[in-house]
């Protein structure tokens, strides 16, 4: 009822502004109308209102109004997971507001840009933007904004497994929010801290942080806070294998999100519930929950959620050996992430498509998908992904007795892993190399690769891999041609 009343009021105000030809008032009403549409989850209508406001301000030379409308557009694009458009809108707004000297609104646009970078998995850019926004907001005395910037920065650190840094900024954000009496912000900081502990399997610390968050912003007076609390506990219980408690918490979260009319969070919770059922091999329940999440994502026109739902469905289908359905779901993921410019996720799911086709013996298609994934990983300087694609190609070529090509891929992967000091990855690449060296009769090269791998395993106190141990034993034999002894061994593809 409140949303309908607000929309009716602003539409009446628009009629007055149009009749009186008051352009500034018309722009302001368009922005207010857009926000009302947004609250009512009418995102296409909100986007159109903000575009009209932006165009009107631009025509009249109102730079501040133009920048404000750009920030509004950035928010509505972000809500719809149109990250390319959100990034451009926030970036343009930040530049215009910085030039005009409006430090507060410039910093707020920068916060929107940082959040967009985080959603695109551009963690370095997100980290820099949050830090810059925090510096400006601290300098001008906006404590709440500075604390919110720290909350965002904590999420970015956690996503990069920088747990000590995440803990510090969440604790700092909590201190600021508590000092200024912002209970909702304090609870958000504590939930961030709880998820950071959860990522480190510090389950008791995580549960305490979540309960402290609930105490900081009591659920009884805040439906959305209650829903977030239930979902956080559900994730914690799921991590601990406490499946019944996790399911009960997710069900409570869903009921609360219904009460708060928060469809996006409801879809995210349904995805978590689907993953929980999948982990328990309750495949029909998993499919049902995930399909419901997909329907919500489609109704919201949220491409990121749609991709996440299809991705979860692909995993469920894979576990049931429903290969056709798995591939169809992955194709939906790839097409969606490509459309919204989510390059890392696009490449990761091309890789998954390659593996799905390789498992079916469809080597030509697998090679195409792996190569496409490698090219995207390379273009965005995502070295772990590129190295992983090279290893997968090496394995694929080895299975087809294309040993020269396999050798090239494993060698490139080994160099890539060494550059980022990923010893596990480097050892895997060396395993591939020593295998193709032996199969080509390059026994000196095989011995060198095996020796290096053995040293790496020894330095880390780990046992040798099966291939490394077999190669070492094989190369000690007195036979002139160890290659003749390869059958019924780990060297068989």
Coordinates of C-alpha atoms in Angstrom, one line a residue:
X1 CA 0.0 0.0 0.0
X2 CA 2.8 2.5 0.9
X3 CA 4.6 1.8 -2.4
X4 CA 1.4 2.4 -4.3
X5 CA 0.6 5.6 -2.5
X6 CA 4.1 7.0 -3.1
X7 CA 4.0 6.1 -6.8
X8 CA 0.6 7.8 -7.1
X9 CA 1.9 10.9 -5.3
X10 CA 5.0 11.3 -7.5
X11 CA 3.1 10.7 -10.7
X12 CA 0.8 13.6 -9.6
X13 CA 3.8 15.7 -8.8
X14 CA 5.2 14.9 -12.3
X15 CA 2.0 16.2 -13.9
X16 CA 2.3 19.5 -12.0
X17 CA 6.0 19.9 -12.9
X18 CA 5.2 19.2 -16.6
X19 CA 2.4 21.7 -16.7
X20 CA 4.4 24.4 -15.0
X21 CA 7.5 23.6 -17.2
X22 CA 9.7 23.5 -14.0
X23 CA 12.6 21.4 -15.4
X24 CA 14.5 21.1 -12.1
X25 CA 11.4 20.0 -10.3
X26 CA 10.6 17.5 -13.1
X27 CA 14.1 16.0 -12.8
X28 CA 13.8 15.7 -9.0
X29 CA 10.4 14.1 -9.3
X30 CA 11.7 11.6 -11.8
X31 CA 14.5 10.6 -9.4
X32 CA 12.0 10.2 -6.6
X33 CA 9.7 8.2 -8.8
X34 CA 12.6 6.0 -9.8
X35 CA 13.4 5.3 -6.2
X36 CA 9.8 4.4 -5.5
X37 CA 9.8 2.0 -8.5
X38 CA 13.0 0.5 -7.1
X39 CA 11.4 -0.1 -3.6
X40 CA 8.5 -1.8 -5.4
X41 CA 10.9 -4.0 -7.3
X42 CA 9.8 -2.4 -10.6
X43 CA 13.4 -2.2 -11.8
X44 CA 12.7 -1.6 -15.6
X45 CA 10.4 1.3 -14.7
X46 CA 13.0 2.7 -12.2
X47 CA 15.8 2.5 -14.8
X48 CA 13.6 4.4 -17.3
X49 CA 12.8 7.1 -14.8
X50 CA 16.5 7.6 -13.9
X51 CA 17.5 7.7 -17.6
X52 CA 14.8 10.4 -18.2
X53 CA 16.1 12.4 -15.2
X54 CA 19.7 12.1 -16.4
X55 CA 18.8 13.2 -19.9
X56 CA 16.8 16.1 -18.6
X57 CA 19.6 17.3 -16.3
X58 CA 22.1 16.9 -19.1
X59 CA 20.0 19.0 -21.5
X60 CA 19.7 21.8 -19.0
X61 CA 23.5 21.8 -18.1
X62 CA 22.8 20.7 -14.5
X63 CA 26.0 18.8 -13.8
X64 CA 25.2 18.0 -10.2
X65 CA 21.8 16.6 -11.1
X66 CA 23.4 14.6 -14.0
X67 CA 25.9 13.1 -11.6
X68 CA 23.2 12.3 -9.1
X69 CA 21.1 10.6 -11.7
X70 CA 24.1 8.6 -12.9
X71 CA 24.6 7.3 -9.3
X72 CA 21.0 6.3 -9.2
X73 CA 21.4 4.5 -12.5
X74 CA 24.5 2.7 -11.1
X75 CA 22.5 1.4 -8.2
X76 CA 19.6 0.1 -10.3
X77 CA 22.1 -1.5 -12.8
X78 CA 23.9 -3.1 -9.9
X79 CA 20.6 -4.5 -8.4
X80 CA 19.9 -6.1 -11.8
X81 CA 23.5 -7.4 -12.1
X82 CA 24.1 -5.2 -15.1
X83 CA 27.7 -4.7 -13.9
X84 CA 29.2 -3.2 -17.1
X85 CA 26.6 -0.5 -17.1
X86 CA 26.8 0.0 -13.3
X87 CA 30.6 0.4 -13.5
X88 CA 30.4 3.0 -16.2
X89 CA 27.6 4.9 -14.4
X90 CA 29.4 5.0 -11.0
X91 CA 32.7 5.9 -12.7
X92 CA 31.2 8.8 -14.6
X93 CA 29.4 10.0 -11.5
X94 CA 32.5 9.9 -9.4
X95 CA 34.5 11.8 -12.0
X96 CA 31.8 14.6 -12.3
X97 CA 31.4 14.9 -8.6
X98 CA 35.1 15.0 -7.9
X99 CA 35.5 17.8 -10.4
X100 CA 32.6 19.7 -8.8
X101 CA 34.3 19.4 -5.3
X102 CA 31.4 17.4 -3.8
X103 CA 33.6 15.1 -1.7
X104 CA 30.7 13.3 0.1
X105 CA 28.8 12.3 -3.0
X106 CA 32.0 11.6 -4.9
X107 CA 32.9 9.1 -2.2
X108 CA 29.4 7.6 -2.2
X109 CA 29.8 7.0 -6.0
X110 CA 33.1 5.4 -5.3
X111 CA 31.5 3.1 -2.8
X112 CA 29.0 2.0 -5.5
X113 CA 31.9 1.5 -7.9
X114 CA 33.8 -0.6 -5.3
X115 CA 30.7 -2.8 -4.7
X116 CA 30.4 -3.3 -8.4
X117 CA 34.0 -4.3 -8.8
X118 CA 33.5 -6.8 -5.9
X119 CA 30.5 -8.2 -7.7
X120 CA 32.6 -8.6 -10.8
X121 CA 35.4 -10.4 -8.8
X122 CA 37.7 -7.5 -9.6
X123 CA 39.2 -7.7 -6.1
X124 CA 42.2 -5.4 -6.6
X125 CA 40.1 -2.6 -8.1
X126 CA 37.5 -3.1 -5.3
X127 CA 40.1 -3.0 -2.6
X128 CA 41.6 0.2 -4.0
X129 CA 38.2 1.9 -4.4
X130 CA 37.0 1.0 -0.8
X131 CA 40.3 2.3 0.6
X132 CA 40.1 5.6 -1.3
X133 CA 36.4 6.0 -0.3
X134 CA 37.3 5.4 3.4
X135 CA 40.1 7.9 3.3
X136 CA 37.8 10.7 1.9
X137 CA 34.9 9.8 4.2
X138 CA 37.2 9.8 7.3
X139 CA 38.7 13.1 6.3
X140 CA 35.4 14.8 6.0
X141 CA 34.1 13.3 9.2
X142 CA 31.5 10.9 7.8
X143 CA 32.0 8.2 10.4
X144 CA 29.1 6.0 9.2
X145 CA 30.3 6.1 5.6
X146 CA 33.9 5.4 6.6
X147 CA 32.7 2.3 8.6
X148 CA 30.5 1.1 5.7
X149 CA 33.6 1.4 3.5
X150 CA 35.5 -0.8 6.0
X151 CA 32.6 -3.4 5.9
X152 CA 32.9 -3.5 2.1
X153 CA 36.7 -3.8 2.3
X154 CA 36.4 -6.7 4.8
X155 CA 34.2 -8.6 2.3
X156 CA 36.9 -8.1 -0.4
X157 CA 39.7 -9.2 1.9
X158 CA 37.7 -12.3 2.9
X159 CA 37.1 -13.2 -0.8
X160 CA 40.9 -13.1 -1.3
X161 CA 41.5 -15.3 1.8
X162 CA 43.2 -12.3 3.5
X163 CA 41.6 -13.3 6.8
X164 CA 43.7 -11.3 9.3
X165 CA 43.1 -8.1 7.3
X166 CA 39.4 -8.9 7.0
X167 CA 39.1 -9.4 10.8
X168 CA 40.9 -6.1 11.5
X169 CA 38.7 -3.9 9.2
X170 CA 35.4 -5.6 10.4
X171 CA 36.5 -5.0 14.0
X172 CA 37.3 -1.4 13.2
X173 CA 34.0 -1.0 11.4
X174 CA 32.1 -2.5 14.4
X175 CA 33.9 -0.1 16.8
X176 CA 32.9 2.9 14.7
X177 CA 29.3 1.8 14.2
X178 CA 28.9 1.0 17.9
X179 CA 30.4 4.4 18.9
X180 CA 28.0 6.4 16.8
X181 CA 25.0 4.2 17.8
X182 CA 24.4 2.6 14.4
X183 CA 23.1 -0.8 15.5
X184 CA 22.4 -2.1 12.0
X185 CA 25.9 -1.3 10.8
X186 CA 27.4 -2.9 14.0
X187 CA 25.4 -6.0 13.3
X188 CA 26.6 -6.1 9.7
X189 CA 30.2 -5.8 10.8
X190 CA 29.7 -8.7 13.3
X191 CA 28.2 -10.9 10.6
X192 CA 31.1 -10.1 8.3
X193 CA 33.4 -11.1 11.1
X194 CA 31.4 -14.3 11.6
X195 CA 31.7 -15.3 8.0
X196 CA 35.4 -14.6 8.1
X197 CA 35.7 -17.0 11.0
X198 CA 33.5 -19.5 9.2
X199 CA 35.8 -19.4 6.2
X200 CA 38.7 -20.4 8.5
X201 CA 36.6 -23.2 10.1
X202 CA 36.6 -21.3 13.4
X203 CA 33.0 -22.4 14.0
X204 CA 32.7 -21.4 17.7
X205 CA 34.0 -17.9 17.0
X206 CA 31.7 -17.6 14.0
X207 CA 28.6 -18.7 16.0
X208 CA 29.4 -16.2 18.8
X209 CA 29.9 -13.4 16.2
X210 CA 26.5 -14.2 14.6
X211 CA 24.8 -14.3 18.0
X212 CA 26.5 -11.0 19.0
X213 CA 25.1 -9.5 15.7
X214 CA 21.6 -10.6 16.7
X215 CA 22.1 -9.0 20.1
X216 CA 23.4 -5.8 18.5
X217 CA 20.4 -5.4 16.3
X218 CA 17.6 -7.5 17.8
X219 CA 15.7 -9.7 15.3
X220 CA 12.3 -9.1 17.0
X221 CA 12.3 -5.4 15.9
X222 CA 13.9 -6.1 12.5
X223 CA 12.5 -8.7 10.1
X224 CA 15.4 -8.4 7.5
X225 CA 18.0 -8.6 10.3
X226 CA 16.3 -11.8 11.6
X227 CA 16.4 -13.2 8.1
X228 CA 20.1 -12.4 7.7
X229 CA 20.8 -14.0 11.1
X230 CA 18.9 -17.2 10.2
X231 CA 20.7 -17.4 6.8
X232 CA 24.2 -16.9 8.4
X233 CA 23.5 -19.6 11.0
X234 CA 22.3 -21.9 8.2
X235 CA 25.6 -21.5 6.3
X236 CA 27.5 -22.1 9.5
X237 CA 25.6 -25.3 10.3
X238 CA 26.0 -26.5 6.7
X239 CA 29.7 -26.0 7.0
X240 CA 29.7 -28.2 10.1
X241 CA 27.6 -30.9 8.5
X242 CA 24.7 -30.1 10.9
X243 CA 22.2 -30.6 8.1
X244 CA 18.9 -30.6 10.0
X245 CA 19.8 -27.4 11.8
X246 CA 21.0 -25.8 8.6
X247 CA 17.7 -26.7 6.8
X248 CA 15.6 -25.4 9.7
X249 CA 17.6 -22.1 9.7
X250 CA 17.3 -21.7 6.0
X251 CA 13.5 -22.3 6.2
X252 CA 13.3 -19.6 9.0
X253 CA 15.3 -17.2 6.8
X254 CA 12.9 -17.9 3.8
X255 CA 9.9 -17.1 5.9
X256 CA 11.4 -13.9 7.2
X257 CA 12.5 -12.8 3.8
X258 CA 8.9 -13.3 2.6
X259 CA 7.8 -11.1 5.5
X260 CA 10.4 -8.4 4.5
X261 CA 9.4 -8.7 0.8
X262 CA 13.1 -9.2 0.0
X263 CA 13.0 -11.4 -3.1
X264 CA 16.8 -11.3 -4.0
X265 CA 17.8 -12.6 -0.6
X266 CA 15.1 -15.2 -0.7
X267 CA 16.5 -16.5 -4.0
X268 CA 20.0 -16.6 -2.5
X269 CA 18.7 -18.6 0.4
X270 CA 16.9 -21.0 -1.9
X271 CA 20.2 -21.6 -3.7
X272 CA 21.9 -22.4 -0.3
X273 CA 19.1 -24.8 0.5
X274 CA 19.5 -26.5 -2.9
X275 CA 23.3 -26.9 -2.2
X276 CA 22.5 -28.4 1.2
X277 CA 20.1 -30.9 -0.3
X278 CA 22.7 -31.7 -3.0
X279 CA 25.3 -32.4 -0.3
X280 CA 22.9 -34.9 1.2
X281 CA 22.2 -36.5 -2.2
X282 CA 18.5 -35.4 -2.0
X283 CA 18.6 -34.6 -5.6
X284 CA 14.9 -34.0 -6.3
X285 CA 14.7 -31.6 -3.4
X286 CA 17.8 -29.9 -4.6
X287 CA 16.4 -29.5 -8.1
X288 CA 13.1 -28.1 -6.7
X289 CA 14.7 -25.5 -4.4
X290 CA 17.2 -24.4 -7.1
X291 CA 14.5 -24.2 -9.8
X292 CA 12.4 -22.0 -7.5
X293 CA 15.5 -19.7 -7.0
X294 CA 15.9 -19.6 -10.8
X295 CA 12.2 -18.6 -11.2
X296 CA 12.7 -15.7 -8.7
X297 CA 15.9 -14.6 -10.5
X298 CA 14.0 -14.6 -13.9
X299 CA 11.2 -12.6 -12.3
X300 CA 13.7 -10.0 -11.0
X301 CA 15.6 -10.0 -14.3
X302 CA 18.8 -10.6 -12.3
X303 CA 21.3 -12.2 -14.6
X304 CA 23.9 -13.0 -11.8
X305 CA 21.3 -14.9 -9.8
X306 CA 20.1 -16.6 -12.9
X307 CA 23.7 -17.7 -13.7
X308 CA 24.2 -18.9 -10.1
X309 CA 21.0 -21.0 -10.2
X310 CA 21.9 -22.6 -13.5
X311 CA 25.4 -23.3 -12.1
X312 CA 24.0 -25.0 -9.1
X313 CA 21.6 -27.0 -11.3
X314 CA 24.6 -28.1 -13.4
X315 CA 26.3 -29.5 -10.3
X316 CA 23.2 -31.4 -9.2
X317 CA 22.8 -32.9 -12.7
X318 CA 26.4 -33.9 -12.8
X319 CA 26.1 -35.8 -9.6
X320 CA 23.2 -37.8 -11.2
X321 CA 25.2 -38.4 -14.4
X322 CA 22.5 -36.3 -16.3
X323 CA 25.1 -35.1 -18.8
X324 CA 22.8 -33.5 -21.3
X325 CA 21.1 -31.4 -18.6
X326 CA 24.4 -30.5 -17.1
X327 CA 25.8 -29.2 -20.4
X328 CA 22.5 -27.3 -21.1
X329 CA 22.7 -25.6 -17.7
X330 CA 26.4 -24.7 -18.2
X331 CA 25.7 -23.2 -21.6
X332 CA 23.0 -21.0 -19.9
X333 CA 25.6 -19.9 -17.3
X334 CA 28.3 -19.1 -20.0
X335 CA 25.8 -17.1 -22.1
X336 CA 24.5 -15.1 -19.2
X337 CA 28.0 -14.3 -17.7
X338 CA 29.3 -13.3 -21.1
X339 CA 26.4 -11.0 -21.6
X340 CA 26.9 -9.2 -18.2
X341 CA 30.7 -9.0 -18.7
X342 CA 31.6 -11.3 -15.7
X343 CA 34.8 -12.5 -17.4
X344 CA 36.2 -14.7 -14.6
X345 CA 33.0 -16.6 -14.1
X346 CA 32.6 -16.8 -17.9
X347 CA 36.0 -18.5 -18.2
X348 CA 35.4 -20.8 -15.2
X349 CA 32.2 -22.1 -16.7
X350 CA 33.8 -22.6 -20.1
X351 CA 36.4 -24.7 -18.2
X352 CA 33.5 -26.7 -16.6
X353 CA 32.0 -27.2 -20.1
X354 CA 35.4 -28.5 -21.3
X355 CA 35.5 -31.0 -18.5
X356 CA 31.9 -32.1 -19.0
X357 CA 32.7 -32.8 -22.7
X358 CA 36.0 -34.5 -21.9
X359 CA 34.2 -36.9 -19.5
X360 CA 32.0 -37.9 -22.4
X361 CA 35.0 -38.5 -24.7
X362 CA 34.1 -35.5 -26.8
X363 CA 37.7 -34.3 -27.2
X364 CA 37.3 -31.7 -30.0
X365 CA 34.6 -29.8 -28.1
X366 CA 36.5 -30.1 -24.8
X367 CA 39.6 -28.6 -26.5
X368 CA 37.6 -25.7 -27.9
X369 CA 36.1 -24.9 -24.5
X370 CA 39.5 -25.2 -22.6
X371 CA 41.2 -23.0 -25.2
X372 CA 38.5 -20.3 -25.0
X373 CA 38.7 -20.4 -21.1
X374 CA 42.5 -20.1 -21.3
X375 CA 42.3 -17.1 -23.6
X376 CA 39.9 -15.2 -21.3
X377 CA 41.9 -16.1 -18.2
X378 CA 45.0 -14.7 -19.9
X379 CA 43.2 -11.5 -21.0
X380 CA 42.2 -10.7 -17.5
X381 CA 45.6 -11.8 -16.0
X382 CA 43.9 -14.6 -13.9
X383 CA 47.1 -16.7 -13.8
X384 CA 45.7 -19.6 -11.6
X385 CA 42.8 -20.1 -14.0
X386 CA 45.0 -19.9 -17.1
X387 CA 47.4 -22.5 -15.6
X388 CA 44.5 -24.8 -14.7
X389 CA 43.2 -24.6 -18.3
X390 CA 46.7 -25.5 -19.6
X391 CA 46.9 -28.5 -17.3
X392 CA 43.5 -29.6 -18.5
X393 CA 44.6 -29.3 -22.1
X394 CA 47.8 -31.2 -21.3
X395 CA 45.7 -34.1 -19.9
X396 CA 43.3 -34.0 -22.9
X397 CA 46.2 -34.1 -25.4
X398 CA 47.9 -36.9 -23.4
X399 CA 44.7 -39.0 -23.7
X400 CA 44.9 -38.5 -27.4
X401 CA 48.6 -39.4 -27.6
X402 CA 49.3 -35.8 -28.7
X403 CA 52.4 -35.8 -26.5
X404 CA 54.2 -32.8 -28.1
X405 CA 51.2 -30.6 -27.5
X406 CA 50.7 -32.0 -24.0
X407 CA 54.3 -31.3 -23.1
X408 CA 54.0 -27.7 -24.3
X409 CA 50.9 -27.2 -22.1
X410 CA 52.3 -28.8 -19.0
X411 CA 55.5 -26.7 -19.4
X412 CA 53.6 -23.5 -19.8
X413 CA 51.4 -24.4 -16.8
X414 CA 54.5 -25.1 -14.7
X415 CA 56.0 -21.7 -15.4
X416 CA 52.6 -20.0 -14.6
X417 CA 52.3 -21.8 -11.3
X418 CA 55.9 -20.9 -10.4
X419 CA 55.2 -17.2 -11.1
X420 CA 52.5 -17.2 -8.4
X421 CA 54.3 -19.5 -6.0
X422 CA 51.6 -22.2 -6.3
X423 CA 53.6 -25.3 -5.3
X424 CA 50.6 -27.6 -5.5
X425 CA 49.9 -26.5 -9.1
X426 CA 53.6 -26.6 -10.1
X427 CA 53.9 -30.2 -8.7
X428 CA 50.8 -31.2 -10.8
X429 CA 52.3 -29.7 -13.9
X430 CA 55.6 -31.5 -13.2
X431 CA 53.6 -34.8 -12.9
X432 CA 52.1 -34.2 -16.3
X433 CA 55.5 -33.3 -17.8
X434 CA 57.3 -36.4 -16.4
X435 CA 54.6 -38.6 -17.8
X436 CA 54.8 -37.2 -21.4
X437 CA 58.6 -37.2 -21.2
X438 CA 58.6 -40.9 -20.5
X439 CA 56.0 -41.7 -23.1
X440 CA 58.2 -39.9 -25.7
X441 CA 61.4 -41.7 -24.5
X442 CA 62.9 -38.4 -23.0
X443 CA 64.2 -40.2 -19.9
X444 CA 66.8 -37.5 -18.9
X445 CA 64.0 -34.9 -19.0
X446 CA 61.7 -37.2 -17.1
X447 CA 64.3 -37.8 -14.4
X448 CA 65.0 -34.0 -14.0
X449 CA 61.2 -33.3 -13.7
X450 CA 60.8 -36.2 -11.3
X451 CA 63.7 -35.0 -9.1
X452 CA 62.3 -31.5 -8.9
X453 CA 58.9 -32.8 -8.0
X454 CA 60.4 -35.1 -5.3
X455 CA 62.2 -32.2 -3.8
X456 CA 59.0 -30.1 -3.7
X457 CA 57.1 -32.9 -2.0
X458 CA 59.9 -33.5 0.5
X459 CA 60.2 -29.8 1.4
X460 CA 56.5 -29.7 2.2
X461 CA 56.6 -33.0 4.1
X462 CA 54.1 -34.6 1.7
X463 CA 54.2 -38.0 0.1
X464 CA 55.0 -38.2 -3.5
X465 CA 52.1 -38.4 -6.0
X466 CA 51.4 -41.7 -7.6
X467 CA 52.8 -40.6 -10.9
X468 CA 56.0 -39.2 -9.3
X469 CA 56.6 -42.4 -7.3
X470 CA 56.0 -44.6 -10.3
X471 CA 58.3 -42.6 -12.5
X472 CA 61.0 -42.6 -9.8
X473 CA 60.8 -46.4 -9.5
X474 CA 60.6 -46.8 -13.3
X475 CA 63.7 -44.7 -13.9
X476 CA 65.8 -46.8 -11.4
X477 CA 65.3 -50.0 -13.5
X478 CA 68.2 -51.3 -15.4
X479 CA 66.2 -51.9 -18.6
X480 CA 67.5 -49.9 -21.5
X481 CA 63.9 -48.9 -22.4
X482 CA 61.7 -48.2 -19.4
X483 CA 58.9 -47.3 -21.9
X484 CA 58.2 -51.0 -22.4
X485 CA 57.0 -51.3 -18.8
X486 CA 54.4 -48.6 -18.9
X487 CA 51.2 -50.7 -19.3
X488 CA 48.9 -51.3 -16.3
X489 CA 50.5 -48.3 -14.6
X490 CA 49.4 -44.7 -13.7
X491 CA 50.7 -43.8 -17.2
X492 CA 47.7 -45.3 -18.9
X493 CA 45.3 -42.5 -19.9

